[in-house]
PDB file of C-alpha atoms in Angstrom:
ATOM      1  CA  UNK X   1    -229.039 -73.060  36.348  1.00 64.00           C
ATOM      2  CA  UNK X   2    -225.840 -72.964  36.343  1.00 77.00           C
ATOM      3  CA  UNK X   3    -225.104 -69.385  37.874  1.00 93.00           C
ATOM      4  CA  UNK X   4    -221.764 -67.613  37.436  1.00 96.00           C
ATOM      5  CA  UNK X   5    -219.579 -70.190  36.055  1.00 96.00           C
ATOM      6  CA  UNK X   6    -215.505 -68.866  36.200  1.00 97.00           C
ATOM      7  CA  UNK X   7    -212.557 -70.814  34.277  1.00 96.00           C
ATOM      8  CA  UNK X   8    -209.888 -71.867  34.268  1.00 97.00           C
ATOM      9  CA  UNK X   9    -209.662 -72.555  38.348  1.00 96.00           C
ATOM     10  CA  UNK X  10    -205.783 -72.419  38.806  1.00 96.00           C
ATOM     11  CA  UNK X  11    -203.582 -70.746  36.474  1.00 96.00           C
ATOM     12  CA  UNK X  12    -199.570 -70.564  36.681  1.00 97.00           C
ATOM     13  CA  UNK X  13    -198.098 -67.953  34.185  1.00 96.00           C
ATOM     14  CA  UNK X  14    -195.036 -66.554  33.932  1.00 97.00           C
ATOM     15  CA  UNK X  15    -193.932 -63.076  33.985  1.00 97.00           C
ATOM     16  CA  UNK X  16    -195.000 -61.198  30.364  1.00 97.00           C
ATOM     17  CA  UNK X  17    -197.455 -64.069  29.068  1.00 97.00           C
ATOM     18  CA  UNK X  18    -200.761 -63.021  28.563  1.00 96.00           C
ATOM     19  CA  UNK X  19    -204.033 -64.822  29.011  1.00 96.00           C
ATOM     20  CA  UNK X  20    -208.399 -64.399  29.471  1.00 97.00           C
ATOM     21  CA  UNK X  21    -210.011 -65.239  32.727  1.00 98.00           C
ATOM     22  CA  UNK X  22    -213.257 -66.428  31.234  1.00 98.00           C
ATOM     23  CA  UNK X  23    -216.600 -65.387  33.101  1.00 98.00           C
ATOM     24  CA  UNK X  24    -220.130 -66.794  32.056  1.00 97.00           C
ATOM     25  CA  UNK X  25    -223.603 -66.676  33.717  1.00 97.00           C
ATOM     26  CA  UNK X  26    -227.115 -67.715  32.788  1.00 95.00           C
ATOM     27  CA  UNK X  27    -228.878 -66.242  34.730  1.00 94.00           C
ATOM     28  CA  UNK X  28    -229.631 -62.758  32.366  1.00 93.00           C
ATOM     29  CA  UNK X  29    -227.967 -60.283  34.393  1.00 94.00           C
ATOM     30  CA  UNK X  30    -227.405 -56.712  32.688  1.00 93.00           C
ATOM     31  CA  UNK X  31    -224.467 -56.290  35.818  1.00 94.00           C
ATOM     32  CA  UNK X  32    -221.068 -57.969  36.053  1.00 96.00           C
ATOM     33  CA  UNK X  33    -217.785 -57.313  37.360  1.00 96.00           C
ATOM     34  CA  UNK X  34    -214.357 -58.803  38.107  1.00 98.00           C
ATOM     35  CA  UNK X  35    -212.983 -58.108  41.940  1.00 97.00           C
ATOM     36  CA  UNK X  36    -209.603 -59.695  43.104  1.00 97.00           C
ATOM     37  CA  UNK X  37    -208.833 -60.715  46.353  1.00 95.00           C
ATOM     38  CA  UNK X  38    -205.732 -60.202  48.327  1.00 93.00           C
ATOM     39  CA  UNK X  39    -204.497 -60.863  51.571  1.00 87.00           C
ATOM     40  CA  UNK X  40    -205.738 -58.555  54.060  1.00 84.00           C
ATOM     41  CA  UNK X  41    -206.875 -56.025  51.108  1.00 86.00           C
ATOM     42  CA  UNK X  42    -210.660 -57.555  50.614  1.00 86.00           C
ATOM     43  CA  UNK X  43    -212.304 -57.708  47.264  1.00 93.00           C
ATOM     44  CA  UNK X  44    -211.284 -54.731  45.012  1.00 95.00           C
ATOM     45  CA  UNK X  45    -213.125 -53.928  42.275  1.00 95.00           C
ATOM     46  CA  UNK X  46    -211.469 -54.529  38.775  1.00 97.00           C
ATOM     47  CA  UNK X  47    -213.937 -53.412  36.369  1.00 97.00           C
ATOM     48  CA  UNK X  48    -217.715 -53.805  36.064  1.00 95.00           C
ATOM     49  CA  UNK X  49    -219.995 -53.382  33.064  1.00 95.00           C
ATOM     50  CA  UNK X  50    -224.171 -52.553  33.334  1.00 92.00           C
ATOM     51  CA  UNK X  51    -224.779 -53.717  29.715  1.00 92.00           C
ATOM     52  CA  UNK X  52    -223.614 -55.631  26.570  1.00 93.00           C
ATOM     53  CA  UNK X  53    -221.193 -53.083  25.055  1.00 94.00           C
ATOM     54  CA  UNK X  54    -220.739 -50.911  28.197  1.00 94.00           C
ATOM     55  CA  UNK X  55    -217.354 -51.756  30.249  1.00 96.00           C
ATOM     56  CA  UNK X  56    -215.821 -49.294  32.806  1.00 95.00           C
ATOM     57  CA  UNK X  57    -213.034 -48.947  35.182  1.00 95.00           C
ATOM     58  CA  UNK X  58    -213.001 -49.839  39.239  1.00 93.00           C
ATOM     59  CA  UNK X  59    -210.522 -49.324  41.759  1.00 92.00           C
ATOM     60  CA  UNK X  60    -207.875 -51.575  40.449  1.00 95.00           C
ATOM     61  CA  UNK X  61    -207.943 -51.267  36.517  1.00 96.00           C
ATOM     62  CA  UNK X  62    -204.199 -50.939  35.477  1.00 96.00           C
ATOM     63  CA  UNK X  63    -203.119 -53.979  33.357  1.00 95.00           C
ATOM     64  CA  UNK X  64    -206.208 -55.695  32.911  1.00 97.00           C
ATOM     65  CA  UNK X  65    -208.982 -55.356  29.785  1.00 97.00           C
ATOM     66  CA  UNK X  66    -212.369 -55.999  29.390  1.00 97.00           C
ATOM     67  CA  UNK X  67    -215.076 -56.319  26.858  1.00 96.00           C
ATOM     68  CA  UNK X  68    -218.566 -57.525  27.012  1.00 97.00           C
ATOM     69  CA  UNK X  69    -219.864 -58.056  23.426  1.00 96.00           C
ATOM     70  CA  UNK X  70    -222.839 -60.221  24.921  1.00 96.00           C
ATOM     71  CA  UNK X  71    -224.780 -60.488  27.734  1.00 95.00           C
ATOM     72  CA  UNK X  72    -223.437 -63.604  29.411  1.00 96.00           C
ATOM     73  CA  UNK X  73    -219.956 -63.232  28.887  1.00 97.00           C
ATOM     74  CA  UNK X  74    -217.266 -61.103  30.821  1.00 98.00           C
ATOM     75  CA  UNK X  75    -213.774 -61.844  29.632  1.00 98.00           C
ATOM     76  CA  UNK X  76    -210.976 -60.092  31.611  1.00 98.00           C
ATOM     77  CA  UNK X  77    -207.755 -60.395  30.157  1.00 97.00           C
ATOM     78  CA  UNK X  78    -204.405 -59.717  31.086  1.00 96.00           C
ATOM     79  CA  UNK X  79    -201.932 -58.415  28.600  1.00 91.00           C
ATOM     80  CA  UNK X  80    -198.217 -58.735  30.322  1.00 96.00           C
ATOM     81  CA  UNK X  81    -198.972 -60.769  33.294  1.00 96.00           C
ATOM     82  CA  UNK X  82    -197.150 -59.214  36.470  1.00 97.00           C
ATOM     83  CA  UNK X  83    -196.074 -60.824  39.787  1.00 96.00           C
ATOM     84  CA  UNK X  84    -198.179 -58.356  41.120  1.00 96.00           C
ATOM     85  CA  UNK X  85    -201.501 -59.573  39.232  1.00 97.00           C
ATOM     86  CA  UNK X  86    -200.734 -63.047  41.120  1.00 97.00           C
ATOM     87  CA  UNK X  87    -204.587 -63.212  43.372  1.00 97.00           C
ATOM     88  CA  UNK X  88    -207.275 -64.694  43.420  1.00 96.00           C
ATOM     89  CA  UNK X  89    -210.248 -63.480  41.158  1.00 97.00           C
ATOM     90  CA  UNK X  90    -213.718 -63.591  41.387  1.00 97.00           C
ATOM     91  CA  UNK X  91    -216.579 -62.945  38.837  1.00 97.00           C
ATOM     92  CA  UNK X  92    -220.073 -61.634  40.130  1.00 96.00           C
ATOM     93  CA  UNK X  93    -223.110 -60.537  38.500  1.00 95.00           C
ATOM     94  CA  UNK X  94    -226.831 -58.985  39.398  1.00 93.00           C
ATOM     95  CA  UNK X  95    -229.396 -57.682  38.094  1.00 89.00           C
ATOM     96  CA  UNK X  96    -229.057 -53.554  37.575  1.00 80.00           C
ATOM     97  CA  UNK X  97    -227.687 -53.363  41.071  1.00 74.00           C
ATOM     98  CA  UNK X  98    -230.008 -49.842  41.189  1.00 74.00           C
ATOM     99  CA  UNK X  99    -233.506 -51.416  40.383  1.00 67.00           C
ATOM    100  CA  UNK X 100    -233.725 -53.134  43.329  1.00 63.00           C
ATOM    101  CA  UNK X 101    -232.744 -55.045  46.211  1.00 68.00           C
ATOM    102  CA  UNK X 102    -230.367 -56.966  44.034  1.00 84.00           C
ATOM    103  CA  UNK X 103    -227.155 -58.789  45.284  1.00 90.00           C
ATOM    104  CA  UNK X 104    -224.059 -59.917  43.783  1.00 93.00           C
ATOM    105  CA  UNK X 105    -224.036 -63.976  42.756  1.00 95.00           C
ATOM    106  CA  UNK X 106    -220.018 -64.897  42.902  1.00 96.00           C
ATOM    107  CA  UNK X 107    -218.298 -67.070  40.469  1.00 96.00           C
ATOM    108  CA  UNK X 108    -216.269 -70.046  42.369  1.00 95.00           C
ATOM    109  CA  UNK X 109    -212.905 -67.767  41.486  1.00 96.00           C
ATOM    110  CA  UNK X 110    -209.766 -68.663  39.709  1.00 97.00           C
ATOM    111  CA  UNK X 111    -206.277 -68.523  41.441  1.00 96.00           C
ATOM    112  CA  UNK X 112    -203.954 -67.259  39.292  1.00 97.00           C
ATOM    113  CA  UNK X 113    -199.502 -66.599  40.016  1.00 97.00           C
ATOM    114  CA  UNK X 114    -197.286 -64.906  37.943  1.00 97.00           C
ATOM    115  CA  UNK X 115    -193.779 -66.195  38.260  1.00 96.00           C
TER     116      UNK X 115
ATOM    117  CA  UNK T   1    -212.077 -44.783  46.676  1.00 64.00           C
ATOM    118  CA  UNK T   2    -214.525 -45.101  49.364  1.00 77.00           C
ATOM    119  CA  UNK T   3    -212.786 -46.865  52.897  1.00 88.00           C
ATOM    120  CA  UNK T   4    -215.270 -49.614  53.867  1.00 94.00           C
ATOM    121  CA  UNK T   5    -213.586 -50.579  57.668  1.00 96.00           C
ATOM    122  CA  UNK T   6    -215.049 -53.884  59.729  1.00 97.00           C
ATOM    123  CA  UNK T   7    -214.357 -54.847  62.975  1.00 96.00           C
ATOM    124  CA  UNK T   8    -213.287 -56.999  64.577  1.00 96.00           C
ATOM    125  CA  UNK T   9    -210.973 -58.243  62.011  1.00 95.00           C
ATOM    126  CA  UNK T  10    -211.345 -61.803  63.663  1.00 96.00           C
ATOM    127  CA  UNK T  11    -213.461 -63.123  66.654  1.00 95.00           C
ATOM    128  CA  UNK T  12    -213.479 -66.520  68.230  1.00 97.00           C
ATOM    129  CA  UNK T  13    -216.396 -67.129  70.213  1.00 97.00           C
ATOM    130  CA  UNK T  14    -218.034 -70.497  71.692  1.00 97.00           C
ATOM    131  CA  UNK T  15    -220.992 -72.584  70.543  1.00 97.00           C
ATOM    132  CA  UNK T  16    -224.106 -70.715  72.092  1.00 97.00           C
ATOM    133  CA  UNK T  17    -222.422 -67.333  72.503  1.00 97.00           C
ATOM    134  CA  UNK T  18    -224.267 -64.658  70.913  1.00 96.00           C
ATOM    135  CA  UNK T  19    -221.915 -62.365  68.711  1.00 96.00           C
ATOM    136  CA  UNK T  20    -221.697 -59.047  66.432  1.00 95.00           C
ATOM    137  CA  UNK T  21    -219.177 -57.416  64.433  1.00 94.00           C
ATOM    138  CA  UNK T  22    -219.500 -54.103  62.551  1.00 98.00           C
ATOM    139  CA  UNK T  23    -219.158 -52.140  59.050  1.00 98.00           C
ATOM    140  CA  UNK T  24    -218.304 -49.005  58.980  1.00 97.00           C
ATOM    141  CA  UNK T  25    -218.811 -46.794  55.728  1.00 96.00           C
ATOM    142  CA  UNK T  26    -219.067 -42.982  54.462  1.00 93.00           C
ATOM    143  CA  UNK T  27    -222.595 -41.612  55.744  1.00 89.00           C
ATOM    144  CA  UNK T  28    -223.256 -39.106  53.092  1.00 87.00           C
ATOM    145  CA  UNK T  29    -223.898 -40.176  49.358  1.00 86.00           C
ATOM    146  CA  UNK T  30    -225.363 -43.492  50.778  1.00 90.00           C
ATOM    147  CA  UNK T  31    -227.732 -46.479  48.574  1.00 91.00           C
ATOM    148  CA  UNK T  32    -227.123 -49.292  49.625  1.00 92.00           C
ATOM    149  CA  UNK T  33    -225.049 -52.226  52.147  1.00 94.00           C
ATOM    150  CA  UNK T  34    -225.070 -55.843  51.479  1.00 95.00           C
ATOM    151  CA  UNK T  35    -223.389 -58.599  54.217  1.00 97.00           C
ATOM    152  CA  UNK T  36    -222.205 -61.298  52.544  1.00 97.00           C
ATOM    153  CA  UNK T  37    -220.916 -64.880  54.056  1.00 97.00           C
ATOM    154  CA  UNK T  38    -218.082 -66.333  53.102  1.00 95.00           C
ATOM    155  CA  UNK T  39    -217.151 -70.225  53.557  1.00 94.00           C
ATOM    156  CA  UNK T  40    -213.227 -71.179  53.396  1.00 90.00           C
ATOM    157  CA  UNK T  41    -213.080 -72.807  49.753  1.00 88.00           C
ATOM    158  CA  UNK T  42    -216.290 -71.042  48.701  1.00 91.00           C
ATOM    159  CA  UNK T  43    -217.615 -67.798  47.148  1.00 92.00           C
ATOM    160  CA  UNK T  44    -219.644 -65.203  49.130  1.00 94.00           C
ATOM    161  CA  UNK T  45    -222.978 -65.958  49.446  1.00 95.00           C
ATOM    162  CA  UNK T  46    -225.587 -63.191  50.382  1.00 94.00           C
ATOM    163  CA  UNK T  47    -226.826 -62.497  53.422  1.00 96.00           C
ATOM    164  CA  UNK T  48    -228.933 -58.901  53.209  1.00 95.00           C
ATOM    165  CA  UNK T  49    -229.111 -56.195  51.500  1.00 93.00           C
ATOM    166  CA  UNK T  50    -230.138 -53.020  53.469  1.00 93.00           C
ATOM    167  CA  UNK T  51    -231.074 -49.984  51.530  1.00 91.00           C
ATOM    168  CA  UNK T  52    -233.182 -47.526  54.254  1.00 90.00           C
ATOM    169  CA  UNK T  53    -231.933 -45.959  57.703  1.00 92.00           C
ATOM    170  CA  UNK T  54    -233.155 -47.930  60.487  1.00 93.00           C
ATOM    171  CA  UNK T  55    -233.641 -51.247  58.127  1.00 93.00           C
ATOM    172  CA  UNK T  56    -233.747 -54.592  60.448  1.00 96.00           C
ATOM    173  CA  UNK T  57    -233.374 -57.325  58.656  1.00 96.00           C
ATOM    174  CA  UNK T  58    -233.389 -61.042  60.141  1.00 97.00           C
ATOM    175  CA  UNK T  59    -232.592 -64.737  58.265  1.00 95.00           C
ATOM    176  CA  UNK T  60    -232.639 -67.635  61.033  1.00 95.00           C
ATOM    177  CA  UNK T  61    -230.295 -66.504  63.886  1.00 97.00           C
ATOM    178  CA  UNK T  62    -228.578 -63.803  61.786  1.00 97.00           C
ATOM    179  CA  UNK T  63    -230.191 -60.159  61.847  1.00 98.00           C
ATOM    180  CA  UNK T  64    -228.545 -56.642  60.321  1.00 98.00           C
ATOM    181  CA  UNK T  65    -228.878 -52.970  61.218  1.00 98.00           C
ATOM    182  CA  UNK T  66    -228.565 -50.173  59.328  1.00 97.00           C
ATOM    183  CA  UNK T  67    -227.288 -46.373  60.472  1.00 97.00           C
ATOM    184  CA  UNK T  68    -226.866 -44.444  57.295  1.00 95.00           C
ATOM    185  CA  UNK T  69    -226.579 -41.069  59.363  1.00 95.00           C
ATOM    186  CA  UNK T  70    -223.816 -42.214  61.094  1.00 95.00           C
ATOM    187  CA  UNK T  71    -222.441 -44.811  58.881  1.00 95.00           C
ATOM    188  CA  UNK T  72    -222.330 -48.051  60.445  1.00 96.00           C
ATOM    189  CA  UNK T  73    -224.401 -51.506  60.470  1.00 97.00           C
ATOM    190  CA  UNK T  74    -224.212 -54.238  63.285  1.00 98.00           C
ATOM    191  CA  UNK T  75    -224.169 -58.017  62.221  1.00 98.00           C
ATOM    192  CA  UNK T  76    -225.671 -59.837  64.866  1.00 97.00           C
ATOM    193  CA  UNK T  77    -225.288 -63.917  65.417  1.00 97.00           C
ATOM    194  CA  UNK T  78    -227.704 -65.073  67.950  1.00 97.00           C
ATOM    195  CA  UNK T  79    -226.271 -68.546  70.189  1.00 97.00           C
ATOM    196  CA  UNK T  80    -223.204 -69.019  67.378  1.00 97.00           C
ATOM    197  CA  UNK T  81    -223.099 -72.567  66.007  1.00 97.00           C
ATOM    198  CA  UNK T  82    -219.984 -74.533  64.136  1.00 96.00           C
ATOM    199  CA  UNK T  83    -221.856 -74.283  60.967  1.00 95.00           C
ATOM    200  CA  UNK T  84    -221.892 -70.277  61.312  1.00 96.00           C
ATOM    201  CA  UNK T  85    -217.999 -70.154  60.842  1.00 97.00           C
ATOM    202  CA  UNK T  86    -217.030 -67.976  57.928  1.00 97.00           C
ATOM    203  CA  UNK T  87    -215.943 -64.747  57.071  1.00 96.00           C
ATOM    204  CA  UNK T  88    -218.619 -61.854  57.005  1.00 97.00           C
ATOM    205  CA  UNK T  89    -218.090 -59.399  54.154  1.00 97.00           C
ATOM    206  CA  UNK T  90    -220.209 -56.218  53.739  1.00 97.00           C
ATOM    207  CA  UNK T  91    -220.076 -53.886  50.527  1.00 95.00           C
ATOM    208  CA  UNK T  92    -221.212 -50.284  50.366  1.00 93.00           C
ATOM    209  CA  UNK T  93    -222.425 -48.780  47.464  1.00 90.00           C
ATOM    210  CA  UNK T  94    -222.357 -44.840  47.156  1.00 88.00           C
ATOM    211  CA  UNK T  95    -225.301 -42.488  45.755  1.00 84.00           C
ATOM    212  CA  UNK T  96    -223.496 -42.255  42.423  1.00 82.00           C
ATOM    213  CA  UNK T  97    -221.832 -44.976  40.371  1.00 80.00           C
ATOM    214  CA  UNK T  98    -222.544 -48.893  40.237  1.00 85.00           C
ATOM    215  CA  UNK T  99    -219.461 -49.531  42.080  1.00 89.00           C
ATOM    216  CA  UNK T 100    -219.556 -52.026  45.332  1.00 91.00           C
ATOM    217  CA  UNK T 101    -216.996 -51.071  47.843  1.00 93.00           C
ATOM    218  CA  UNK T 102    -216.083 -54.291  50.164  1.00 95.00           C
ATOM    219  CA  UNK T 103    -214.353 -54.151  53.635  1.00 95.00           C
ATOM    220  CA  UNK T 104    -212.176 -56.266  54.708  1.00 95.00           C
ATOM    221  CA  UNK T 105    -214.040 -58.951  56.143  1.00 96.00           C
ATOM    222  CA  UNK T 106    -214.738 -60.618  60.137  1.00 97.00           C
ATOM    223  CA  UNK T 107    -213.735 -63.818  60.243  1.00 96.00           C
ATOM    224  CA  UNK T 108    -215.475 -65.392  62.514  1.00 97.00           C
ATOM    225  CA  UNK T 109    -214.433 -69.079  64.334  1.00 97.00           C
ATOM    226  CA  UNK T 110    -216.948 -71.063  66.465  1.00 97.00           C
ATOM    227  CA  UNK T 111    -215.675 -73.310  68.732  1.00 96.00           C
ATOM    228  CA  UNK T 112    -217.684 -76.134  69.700  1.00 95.00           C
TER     229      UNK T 112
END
């Protein structure tokens, strides 16, 4: 299996330019979610989705969308790319994380500066 | 937005030492804590997840426990060995919602 599989790796964009982190896993999880990672902030919580056609809103949703029209895929795209937005940005999914003892399997994360 | 707080922030320690570190987190509205580990150039990998007051849990030399009535869980590394370098990463999530909250992170350095 391939697991949570996160493209593209590196991304250089310039201020205004708009463009889809793509997220993908195999592995028939109902939950996934996009964090970013920042220096000394942690992993904050973008926005997560339980279900194919159910998307909603974490800590740090401003300027980023979502959809998930299937069950494997979790676009998150950013419409006018900020300086602020530059991070690093991880994809995770689990099984409903409220069945069960069920923990988060990471994407490899894509690096990502606005100029 | 829930504050998720872990300390130390860093720790170097020899090979052999014994170490933990902590996570602290609200105590009321709790479900859950996972610990994650976290290799430089890697994603986080799970560790435990701890769901009950009082929960032990144990993988190798690495073992968890849980307070949920005061809020905190240890992460304890028994004789510390190169290979256990990382950053340790736990993630509350509250009574309500299906969002995880992470801390910050211990990054831990083992110095042969």
């Amino acid at each position: 299996n391939a697991g949570v599989t996160q493209t593209p790796k590196f991304q250089v964009l310039k201020t205004g330019q708009s463009m889809t982190l793509q997220c993908a896993q195999d592995m028939n999880h109902e939950y996934m979610s996009w964090y970013r990672q920042d220096p000394g902030m942690g992993l904050r919580l973008i926005h997560y989705s339980v279900g194919a056609g159910i998307t909603d809103q974490g800590e740090v949703p401003n300027g980023y969308n979502v959809s998930r029209s299937t069950t494997e895929d979790f676009p998150l795209r950013l419409l006018s790319a900020a300086p602020s937005q530059t991070s690093v940005y991880f994809c995770a999914s689990s099984y409903r994380p409220r069945a069960g003892a069920n923990v988060l399997t990471f994407g490899a994360g894509s690096r990502l500066t606005v100029l | 937005i829930l504050n998720v707080e872990q300390s130390p922030q860093s720790l170097h320690v020899q090979e052999g030492d014994s170490t933990n570190f902590t996570c602290s987190f609200p105590s009321s509205n709790f479900y859950a804590l996972h610990w994650y580990r976290w290799e430089t150039a890697k994603s986080p990998e799970a560790l435990f997840v701890m769901t009950l007051n009082g929960d032990e849990k144990k993988k190798g030399r690495i073992s968890a426990t849980l307070n949920t009535k005061e809020g905190y869980s240890y992460l304890y590394i028994k004789g510390s060995q190169p290979e256990d370098s990382a950053t340790y990463l736990c993630a509350f999530m509250g009574a309500t919602g299906n969002q995880f909250y992470f801390g910050t992170g211990t990054s831990l350095t083992v110095i042969p």
